[in-house]
Structures are given as structure tokens and as C-alpha cells.
Coordinates of N, CA and C in Angstrom, one line a residue:
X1 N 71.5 109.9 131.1 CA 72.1 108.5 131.1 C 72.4 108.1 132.5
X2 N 72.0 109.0 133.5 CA 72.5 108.8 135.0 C 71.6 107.1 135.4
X3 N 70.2 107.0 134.5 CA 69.9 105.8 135.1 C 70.5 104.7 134.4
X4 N 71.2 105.0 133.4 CA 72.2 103.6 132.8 C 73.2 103.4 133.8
X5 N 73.3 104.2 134.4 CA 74.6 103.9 135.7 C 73.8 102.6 136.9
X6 N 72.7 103.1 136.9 CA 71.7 102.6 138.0 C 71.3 101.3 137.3
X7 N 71.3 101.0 136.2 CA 71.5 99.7 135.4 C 72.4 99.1 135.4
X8 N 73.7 99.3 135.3 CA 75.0 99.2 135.1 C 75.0 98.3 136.5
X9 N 74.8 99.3 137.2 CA 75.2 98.6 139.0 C 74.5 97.2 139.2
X10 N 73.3 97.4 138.8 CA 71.9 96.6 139.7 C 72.5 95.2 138.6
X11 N 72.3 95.3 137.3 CA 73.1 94.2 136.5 C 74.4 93.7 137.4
X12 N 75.1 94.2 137.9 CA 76.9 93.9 138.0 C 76.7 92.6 139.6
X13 N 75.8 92.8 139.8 CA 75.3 92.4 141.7 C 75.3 90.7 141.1
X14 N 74.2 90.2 140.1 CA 74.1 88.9 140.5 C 75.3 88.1 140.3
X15 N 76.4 88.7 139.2 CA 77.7 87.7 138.9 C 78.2 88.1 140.0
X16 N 78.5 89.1 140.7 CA 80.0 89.3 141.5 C 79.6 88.3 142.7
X17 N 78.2 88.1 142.9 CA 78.0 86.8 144.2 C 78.7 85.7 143.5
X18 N 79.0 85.3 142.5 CA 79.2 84.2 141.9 C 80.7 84.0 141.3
X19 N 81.3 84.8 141.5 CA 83.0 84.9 140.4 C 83.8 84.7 141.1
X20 N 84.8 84.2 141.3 CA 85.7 83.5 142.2 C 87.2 83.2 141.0
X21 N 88.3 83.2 141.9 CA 89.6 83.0 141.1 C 90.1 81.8 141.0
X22 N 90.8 81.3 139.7 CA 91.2 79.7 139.7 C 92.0 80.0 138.4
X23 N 92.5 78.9 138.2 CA 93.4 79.4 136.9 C 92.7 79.8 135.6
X24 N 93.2 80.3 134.4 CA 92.2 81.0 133.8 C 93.1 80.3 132.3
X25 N 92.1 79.9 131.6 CA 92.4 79.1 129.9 C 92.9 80.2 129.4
X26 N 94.1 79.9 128.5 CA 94.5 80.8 127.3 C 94.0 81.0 126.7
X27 N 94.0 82.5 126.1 CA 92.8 82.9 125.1 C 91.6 83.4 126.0
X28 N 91.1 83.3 127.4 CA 90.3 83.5 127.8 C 90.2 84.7 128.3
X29 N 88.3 85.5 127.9 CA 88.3 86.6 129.1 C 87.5 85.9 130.3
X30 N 86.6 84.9 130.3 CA 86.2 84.2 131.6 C 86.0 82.8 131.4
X31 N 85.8 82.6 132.1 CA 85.5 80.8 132.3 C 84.1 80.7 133.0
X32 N 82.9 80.5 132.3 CA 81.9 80.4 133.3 C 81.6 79.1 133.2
X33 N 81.3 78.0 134.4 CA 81.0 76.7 134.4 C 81.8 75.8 133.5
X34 N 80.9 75.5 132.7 CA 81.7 74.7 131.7 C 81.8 75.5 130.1
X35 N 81.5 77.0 130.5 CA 81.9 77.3 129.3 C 82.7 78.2 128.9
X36 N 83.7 78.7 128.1 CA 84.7 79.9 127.8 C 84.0 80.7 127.2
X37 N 84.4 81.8 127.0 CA 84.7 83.1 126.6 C 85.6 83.6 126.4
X38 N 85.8 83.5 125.2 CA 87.1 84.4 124.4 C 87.2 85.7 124.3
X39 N 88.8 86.0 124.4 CA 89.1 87.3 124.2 C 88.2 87.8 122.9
X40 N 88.9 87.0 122.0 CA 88.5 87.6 120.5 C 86.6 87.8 120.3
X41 N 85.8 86.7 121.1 CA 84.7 86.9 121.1 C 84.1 88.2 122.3
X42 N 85.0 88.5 122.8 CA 84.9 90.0 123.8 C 85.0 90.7 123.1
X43 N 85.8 90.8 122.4 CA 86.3 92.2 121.5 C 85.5 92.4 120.6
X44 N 85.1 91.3 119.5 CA 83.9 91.6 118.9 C 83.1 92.1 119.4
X45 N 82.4 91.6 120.2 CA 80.6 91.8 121.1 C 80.6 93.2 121.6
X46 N 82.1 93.6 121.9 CA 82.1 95.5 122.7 C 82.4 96.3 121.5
X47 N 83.0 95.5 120.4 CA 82.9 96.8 119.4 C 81.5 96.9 118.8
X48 N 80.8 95.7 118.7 CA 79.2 95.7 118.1 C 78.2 96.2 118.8
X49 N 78.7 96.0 120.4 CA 78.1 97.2 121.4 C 78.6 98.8 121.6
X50 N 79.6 99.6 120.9 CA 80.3 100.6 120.8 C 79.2 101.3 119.5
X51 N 78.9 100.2 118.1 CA 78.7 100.7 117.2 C 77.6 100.9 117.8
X52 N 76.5 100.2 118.4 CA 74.9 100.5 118.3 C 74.9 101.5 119.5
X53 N 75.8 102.1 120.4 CA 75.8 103.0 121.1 C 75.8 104.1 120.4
X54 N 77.0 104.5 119.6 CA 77.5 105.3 118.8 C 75.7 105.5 117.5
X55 N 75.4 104.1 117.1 CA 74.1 104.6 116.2 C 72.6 105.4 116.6
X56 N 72.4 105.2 118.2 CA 72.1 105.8 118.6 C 72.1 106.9 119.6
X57 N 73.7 108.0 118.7 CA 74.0 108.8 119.6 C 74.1 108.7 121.2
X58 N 74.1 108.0 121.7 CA 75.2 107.4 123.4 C 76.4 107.8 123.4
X59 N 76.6 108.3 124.3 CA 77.7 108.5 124.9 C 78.1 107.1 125.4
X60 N 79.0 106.6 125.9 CA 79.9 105.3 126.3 C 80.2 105.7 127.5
X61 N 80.7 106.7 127.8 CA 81.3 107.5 129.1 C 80.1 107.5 130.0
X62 N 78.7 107.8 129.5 CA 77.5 107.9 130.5 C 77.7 105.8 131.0
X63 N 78.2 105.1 131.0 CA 77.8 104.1 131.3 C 78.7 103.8 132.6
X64 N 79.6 104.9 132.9 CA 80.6 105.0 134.3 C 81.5 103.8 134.5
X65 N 81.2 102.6 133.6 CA 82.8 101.4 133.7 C 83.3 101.4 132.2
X66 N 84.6 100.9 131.7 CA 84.7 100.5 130.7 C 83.5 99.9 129.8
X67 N 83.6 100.3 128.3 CA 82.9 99.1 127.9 C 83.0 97.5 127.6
X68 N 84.2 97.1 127.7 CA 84.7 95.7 127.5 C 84.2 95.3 129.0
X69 N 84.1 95.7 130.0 CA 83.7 95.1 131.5 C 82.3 95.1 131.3
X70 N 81.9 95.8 130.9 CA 80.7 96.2 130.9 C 79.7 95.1 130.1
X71 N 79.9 94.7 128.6 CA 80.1 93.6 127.5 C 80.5 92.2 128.5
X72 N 81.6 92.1 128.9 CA 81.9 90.7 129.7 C 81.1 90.5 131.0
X73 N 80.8 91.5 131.5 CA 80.1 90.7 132.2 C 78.4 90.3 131.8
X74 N 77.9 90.8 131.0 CA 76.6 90.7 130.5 C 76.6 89.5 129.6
X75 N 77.9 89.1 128.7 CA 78.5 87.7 128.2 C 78.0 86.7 129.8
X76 N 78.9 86.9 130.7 CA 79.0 85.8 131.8 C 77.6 85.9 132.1
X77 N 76.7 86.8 132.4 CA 75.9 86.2 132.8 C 74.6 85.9 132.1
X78 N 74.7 85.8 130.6 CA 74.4 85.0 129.6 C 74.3 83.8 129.6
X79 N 76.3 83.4 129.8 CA 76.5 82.0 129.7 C 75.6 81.3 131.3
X80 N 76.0 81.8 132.2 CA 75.4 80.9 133.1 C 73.8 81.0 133.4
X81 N 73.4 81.6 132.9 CA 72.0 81.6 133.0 C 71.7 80.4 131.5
X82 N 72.3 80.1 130.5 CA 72.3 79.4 129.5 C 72.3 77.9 130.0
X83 N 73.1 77.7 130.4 CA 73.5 76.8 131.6 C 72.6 75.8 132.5
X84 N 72.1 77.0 133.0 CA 71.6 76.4 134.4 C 69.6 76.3 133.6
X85 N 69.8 76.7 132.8 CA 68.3 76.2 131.6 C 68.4 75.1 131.5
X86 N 69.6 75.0 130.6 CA 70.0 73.6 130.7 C 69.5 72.4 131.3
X87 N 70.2 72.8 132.6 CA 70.3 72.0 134.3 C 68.5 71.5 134.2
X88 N 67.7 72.6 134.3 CA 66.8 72.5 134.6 C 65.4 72.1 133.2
X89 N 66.3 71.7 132.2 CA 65.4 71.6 131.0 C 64.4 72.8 130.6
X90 N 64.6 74.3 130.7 CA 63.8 74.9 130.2 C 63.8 75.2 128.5
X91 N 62.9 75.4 128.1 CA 62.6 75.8 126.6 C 61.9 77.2 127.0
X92 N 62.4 77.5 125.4 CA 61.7 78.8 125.2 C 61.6 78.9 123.8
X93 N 60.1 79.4 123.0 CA 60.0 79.4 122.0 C 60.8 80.6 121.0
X94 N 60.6 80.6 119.9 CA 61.4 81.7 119.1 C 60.2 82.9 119.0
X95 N 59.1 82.4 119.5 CA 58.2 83.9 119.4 C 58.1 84.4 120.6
X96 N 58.3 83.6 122.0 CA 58.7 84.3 123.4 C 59.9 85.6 123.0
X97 N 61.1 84.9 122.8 CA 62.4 85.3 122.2 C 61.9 86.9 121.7
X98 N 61.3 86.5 120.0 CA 60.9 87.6 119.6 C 60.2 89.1 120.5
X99 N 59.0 88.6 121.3 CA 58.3 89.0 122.1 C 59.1 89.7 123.1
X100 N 59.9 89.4 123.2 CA 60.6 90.0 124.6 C 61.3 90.9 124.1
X101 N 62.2 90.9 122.5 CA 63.0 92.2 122.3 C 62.2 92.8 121.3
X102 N 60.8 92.8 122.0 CA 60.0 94.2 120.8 C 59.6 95.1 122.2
X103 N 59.6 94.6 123.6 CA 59.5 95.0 125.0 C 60.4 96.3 124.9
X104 N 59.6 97.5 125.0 CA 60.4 98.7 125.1 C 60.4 99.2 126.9
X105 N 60.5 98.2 127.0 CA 61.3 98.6 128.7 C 61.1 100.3 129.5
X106 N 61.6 99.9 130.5 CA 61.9 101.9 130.5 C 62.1 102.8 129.8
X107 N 62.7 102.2 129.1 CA 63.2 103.6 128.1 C 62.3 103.4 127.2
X108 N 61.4 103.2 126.9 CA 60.1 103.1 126.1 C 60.5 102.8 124.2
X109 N 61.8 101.8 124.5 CA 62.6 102.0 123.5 C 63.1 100.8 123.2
X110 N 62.4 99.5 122.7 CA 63.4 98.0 122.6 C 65.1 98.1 122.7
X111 N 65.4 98.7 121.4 CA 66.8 99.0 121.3 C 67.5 99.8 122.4
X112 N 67.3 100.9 123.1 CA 67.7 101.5 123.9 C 67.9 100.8 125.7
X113 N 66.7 99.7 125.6 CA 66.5 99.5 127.2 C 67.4 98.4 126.5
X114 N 67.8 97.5 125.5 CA 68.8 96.5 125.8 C 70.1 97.0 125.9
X115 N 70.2 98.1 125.0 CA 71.7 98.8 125.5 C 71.9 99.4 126.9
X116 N 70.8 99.4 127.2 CA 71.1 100.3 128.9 C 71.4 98.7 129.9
X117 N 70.5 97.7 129.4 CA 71.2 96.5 129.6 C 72.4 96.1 129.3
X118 N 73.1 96.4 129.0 CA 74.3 95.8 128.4 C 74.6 94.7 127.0
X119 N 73.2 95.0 126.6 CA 73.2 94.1 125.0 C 73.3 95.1 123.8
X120 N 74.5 93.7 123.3 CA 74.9 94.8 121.7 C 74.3 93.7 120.8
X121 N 73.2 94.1 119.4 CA 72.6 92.9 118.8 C 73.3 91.9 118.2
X122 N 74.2 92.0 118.9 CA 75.2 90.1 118.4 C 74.9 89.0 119.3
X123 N 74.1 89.6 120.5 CA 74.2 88.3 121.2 C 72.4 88.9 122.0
X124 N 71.8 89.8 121.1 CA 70.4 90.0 121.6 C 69.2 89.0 122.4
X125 N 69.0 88.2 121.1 CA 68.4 87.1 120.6 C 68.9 85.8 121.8
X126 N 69.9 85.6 122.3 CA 70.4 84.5 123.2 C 70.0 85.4 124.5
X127 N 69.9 86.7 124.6 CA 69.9 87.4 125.3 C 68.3 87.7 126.4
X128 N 67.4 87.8 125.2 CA 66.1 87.6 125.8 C 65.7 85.7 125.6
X129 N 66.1 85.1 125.0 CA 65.8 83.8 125.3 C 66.4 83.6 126.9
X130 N 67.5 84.0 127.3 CA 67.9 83.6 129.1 C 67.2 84.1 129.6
X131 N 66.8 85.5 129.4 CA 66.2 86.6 130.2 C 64.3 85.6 130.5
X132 N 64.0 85.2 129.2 CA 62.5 84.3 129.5 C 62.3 83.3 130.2
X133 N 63.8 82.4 129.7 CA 64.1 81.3 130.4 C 63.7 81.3 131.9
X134 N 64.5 82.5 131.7 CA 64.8 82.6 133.9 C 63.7 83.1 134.5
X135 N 62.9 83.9 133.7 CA 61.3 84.5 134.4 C 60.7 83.1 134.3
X136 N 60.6 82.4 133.6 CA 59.9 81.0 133.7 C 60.1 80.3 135.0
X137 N 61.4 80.0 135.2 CA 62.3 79.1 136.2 C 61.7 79.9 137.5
X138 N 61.7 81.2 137.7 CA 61.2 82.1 138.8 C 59.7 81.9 139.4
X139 N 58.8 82.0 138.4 CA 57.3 82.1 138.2 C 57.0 80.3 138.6
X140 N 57.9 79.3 138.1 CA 57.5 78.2 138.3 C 57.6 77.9 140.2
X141 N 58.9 78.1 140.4 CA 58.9 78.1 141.7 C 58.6 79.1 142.8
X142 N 57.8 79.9 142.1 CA 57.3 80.5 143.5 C 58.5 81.0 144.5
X143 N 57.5 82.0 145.4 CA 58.7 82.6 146.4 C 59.3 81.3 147.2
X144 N 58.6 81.0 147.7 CA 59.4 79.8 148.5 C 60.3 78.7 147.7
X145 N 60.6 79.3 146.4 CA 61.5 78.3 145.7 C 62.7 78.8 145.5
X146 N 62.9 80.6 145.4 CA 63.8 81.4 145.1 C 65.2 81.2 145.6
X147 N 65.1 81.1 146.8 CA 66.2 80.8 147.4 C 67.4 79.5 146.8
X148 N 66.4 78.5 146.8 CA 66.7 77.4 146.2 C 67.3 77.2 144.7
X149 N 66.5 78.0 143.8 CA 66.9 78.5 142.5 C 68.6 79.2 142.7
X150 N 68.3 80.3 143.6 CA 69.5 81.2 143.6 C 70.9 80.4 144.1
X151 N 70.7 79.1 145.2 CA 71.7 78.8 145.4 C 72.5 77.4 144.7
X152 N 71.2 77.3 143.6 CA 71.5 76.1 142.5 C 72.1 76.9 141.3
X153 N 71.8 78.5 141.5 CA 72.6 79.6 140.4 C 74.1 79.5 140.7
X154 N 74.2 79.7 141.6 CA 75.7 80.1 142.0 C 76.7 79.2 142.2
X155 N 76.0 78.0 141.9 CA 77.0 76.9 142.2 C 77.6 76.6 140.7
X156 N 77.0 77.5 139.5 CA 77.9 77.6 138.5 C 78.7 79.1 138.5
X157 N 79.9 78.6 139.1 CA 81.0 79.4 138.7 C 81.5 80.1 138.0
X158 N 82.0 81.8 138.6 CA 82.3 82.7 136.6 C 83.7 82.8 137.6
X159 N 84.9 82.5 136.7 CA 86.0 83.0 136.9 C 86.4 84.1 135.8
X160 N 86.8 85.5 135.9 CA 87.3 86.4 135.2 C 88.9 86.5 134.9
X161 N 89.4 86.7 133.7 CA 90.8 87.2 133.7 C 91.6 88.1 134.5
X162 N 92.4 87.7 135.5 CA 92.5 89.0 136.4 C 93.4 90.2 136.0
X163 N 93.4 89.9 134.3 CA 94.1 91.5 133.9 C 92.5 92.5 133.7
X164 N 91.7 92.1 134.3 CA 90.3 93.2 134.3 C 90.8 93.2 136.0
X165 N 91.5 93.2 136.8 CA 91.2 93.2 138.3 C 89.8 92.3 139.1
X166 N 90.0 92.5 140.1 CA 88.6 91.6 141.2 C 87.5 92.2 140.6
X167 N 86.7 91.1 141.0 CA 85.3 91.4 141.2 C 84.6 93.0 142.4
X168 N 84.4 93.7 141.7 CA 83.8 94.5 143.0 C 82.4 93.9 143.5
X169 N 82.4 93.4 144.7 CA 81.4 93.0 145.7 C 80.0 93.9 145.8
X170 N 80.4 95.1 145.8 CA 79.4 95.9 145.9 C 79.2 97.1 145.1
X171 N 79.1 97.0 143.6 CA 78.3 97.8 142.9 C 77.2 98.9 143.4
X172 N 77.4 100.1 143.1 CA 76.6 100.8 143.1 C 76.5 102.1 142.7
X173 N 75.2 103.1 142.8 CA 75.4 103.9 141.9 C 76.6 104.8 141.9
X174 N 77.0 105.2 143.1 CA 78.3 105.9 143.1 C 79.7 105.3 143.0
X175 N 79.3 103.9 142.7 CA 80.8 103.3 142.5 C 80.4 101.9 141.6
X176 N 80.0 102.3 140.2 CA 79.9 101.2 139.4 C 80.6 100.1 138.6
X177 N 82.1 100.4 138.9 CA 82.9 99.4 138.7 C 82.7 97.9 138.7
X178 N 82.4 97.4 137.9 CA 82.5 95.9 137.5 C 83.8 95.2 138.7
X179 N 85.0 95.6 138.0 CA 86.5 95.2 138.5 C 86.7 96.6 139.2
X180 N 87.6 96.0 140.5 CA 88.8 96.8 141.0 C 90.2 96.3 140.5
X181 N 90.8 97.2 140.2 CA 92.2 97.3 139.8 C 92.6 97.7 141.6
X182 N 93.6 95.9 141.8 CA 93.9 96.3 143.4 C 95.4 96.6 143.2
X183 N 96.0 96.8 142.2 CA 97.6 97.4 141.5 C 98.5 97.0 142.9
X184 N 99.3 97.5 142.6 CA 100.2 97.3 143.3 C 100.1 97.1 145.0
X185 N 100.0 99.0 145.5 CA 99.2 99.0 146.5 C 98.1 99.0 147.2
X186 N 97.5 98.1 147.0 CA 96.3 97.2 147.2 C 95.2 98.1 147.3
X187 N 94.4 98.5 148.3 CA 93.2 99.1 148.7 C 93.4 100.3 148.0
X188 N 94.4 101.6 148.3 CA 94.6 102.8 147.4 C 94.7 102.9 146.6
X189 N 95.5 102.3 145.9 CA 95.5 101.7 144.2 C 94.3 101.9 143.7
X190 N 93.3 100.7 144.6 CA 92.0 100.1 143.9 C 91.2 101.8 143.8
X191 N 91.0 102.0 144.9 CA 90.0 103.5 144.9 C 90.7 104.4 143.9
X192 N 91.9 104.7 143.6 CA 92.1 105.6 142.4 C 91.9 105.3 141.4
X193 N 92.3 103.7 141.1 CA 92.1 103.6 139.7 C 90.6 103.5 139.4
X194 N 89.6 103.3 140.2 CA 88.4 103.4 140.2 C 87.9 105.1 139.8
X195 N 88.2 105.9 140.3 CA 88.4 107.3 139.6 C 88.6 107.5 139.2
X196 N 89.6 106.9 138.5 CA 90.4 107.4 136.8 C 89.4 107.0 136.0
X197 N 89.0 105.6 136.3 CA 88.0 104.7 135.1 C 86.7 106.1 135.0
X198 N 86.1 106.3 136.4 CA 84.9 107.4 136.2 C 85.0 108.2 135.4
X199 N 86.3 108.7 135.9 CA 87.2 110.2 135.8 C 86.5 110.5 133.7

């Protein structure tokens, strides 16, 4: 499971360019653009992602962050990639959709490479429809358009609840925390409780 860690990270990179603090709606775990995310729809989506880990014997602990961080942030970057389709009028058929979660990925395994992604099948289906969306939007503009795409990405905002802590900036395999917990005393705090969560 050491390369679900290496997933875990490389996923966590495109939102943390993009999450910023502002006041946060009741009831909410994030606010991305113009759209919410509920606690209660968090909690669902990480227990529906807990079971299909649990159905195919996974460990939860191999994924090195919580799973509720883990679940929200793959939510957030759902919604804004939903979003910015939107913006840009893309479609995507229901047999691309289909097509894409019969794709056994690395793990030579549909079901397995969307869990190593961070998808629990409650939100699959919305899940490879963004994921096509966005290969569309990519392929259309060519390298010399990426940039431009990327900084028309970011201009939709993810604010997080800050009872998960900050955004970690730099994800990686030896430190895949989603959130730092900056507790009380700030920087030290953050690095232990970051160890505990590994731990």
C-alpha cells in the first residue's frame, strides 16, 4: 500500500494551491466556489469509503492521513473541477463515464485504483465524469493552453473547516498530511501531531 501513500500525496498538491481561509458556513466541511459540502455529506462518503476499503480487505492506516481528510479533499476537488466544466461548457457522455470506471488503472483493478484515488462508489460516477471532463479541457488546449486552464482553475476557491487544521503546501511521500494541526504551539505542535496521525 506504500504506493497509495504516493497517491495520496500527488492527489493532495492540486487543491492545497487553491484553499485559502474566509469564514466557513454552518454545517460545513468546505466551501468550494459556489458550492458547500456538508458535514453530514462527509461523513457519509468516508463511511462508504471505510466500507469498500474494509470489502476489499485494505487496511485505512496504509493510506498515512485520516480518512475523513482524505474523502474531503477528493469531495473538494470534485466540486471544483464540476464547476469549472461548467465555466467552460464541457459535456461528457454517460458511456465516456462508464468507460473510464471499467479503466483498471495501476492496480490493474477498476475498484482498487479508484480507492487508491480516493473514491468511495457514492460519488464514483461524478467522479470519472470530472476526471474526462478535465482530460477533455487539457487535450483541447494543448500545452500552450495549460497554464491558462490552471490559472482559470484556481480562481475557484476551496475554503476548509479549520477544525481539520491548514492546508499542508507540500504533500509528500514522507509527509502526506492533507491538514496540519498548527495547535497551540504553532510549528511543533504541527510536526507532532503530524506523527501521531502517521504514528
Amino acid at each position: 500500500m506504500k504506493s497509495i501513500r504516493v497517491a495520496v500525496a500527488a492527489a493532495a498538491v492540486g487543491i492545497a494551491l487553491t484553499a485559502c481561509s474566509s469564514p466557513m458556513h454552518a454545517g460545513a466541511a468546505a466551501v468550494v466556489g459556489s458550492e458547500r459540502i456538508s458535514t453530514s455529506q462527509l461523513t457519509a462518503d468516508a463511511e462508504a469509503y471505510k466500507a469498500a476499503l474494509k470489502k476489499n480487505n485494505l487496511d485505512e492506516t496504509a493510506l498515512g492521513v485520516p480518512v475523513t481528510q482524505y474523502v474531503l479533499q477528493r469531495l473538494a476537488d470534485i466540486s471544483a473541477a464540476r464547476q469549472f466544466m461548467a465555466r467552460r461548457n464541457v459535456q461528457v457522455t454517460e458511456k465516456e463515464i462508464d468507460a473510464k470506471l471499467q479503466d483498471p488503472g495501476q492496480y490493474q483493478n477498476p475498484e482498487i485504483n479508484l480507492l487508491a484515488m480516493g473514491v468511495a462508489p457514492t460519488y464514483a460516477r461524478e467522479y470519472a465524469r470530472t476526471t474526462v471532463g478535465m482530460t477533455k479541457l487539457q487535450q483541447a488546449a494543448g500545452q500552450g493552453g495549460t497554464d491558462q486552464l490552471r490559472k482559470e482553475f484556481t480562481e475557484i476557491k476551496t475554503t476548509f473547516n479549520p477544525r481539520f487544521g491548514v492546508v499542508n503546501p507540500a504533500p509528500s511521500q514522507e509527509n502526506p498530511a492533507l491538514f496540519i494541526d498548527t495547535g497551540r504551539f504553532g510549528k511543533a505542535a504541527s510536526k507532532q501531531a503530524q506523527q501521531q496521525q502517521q504514528g
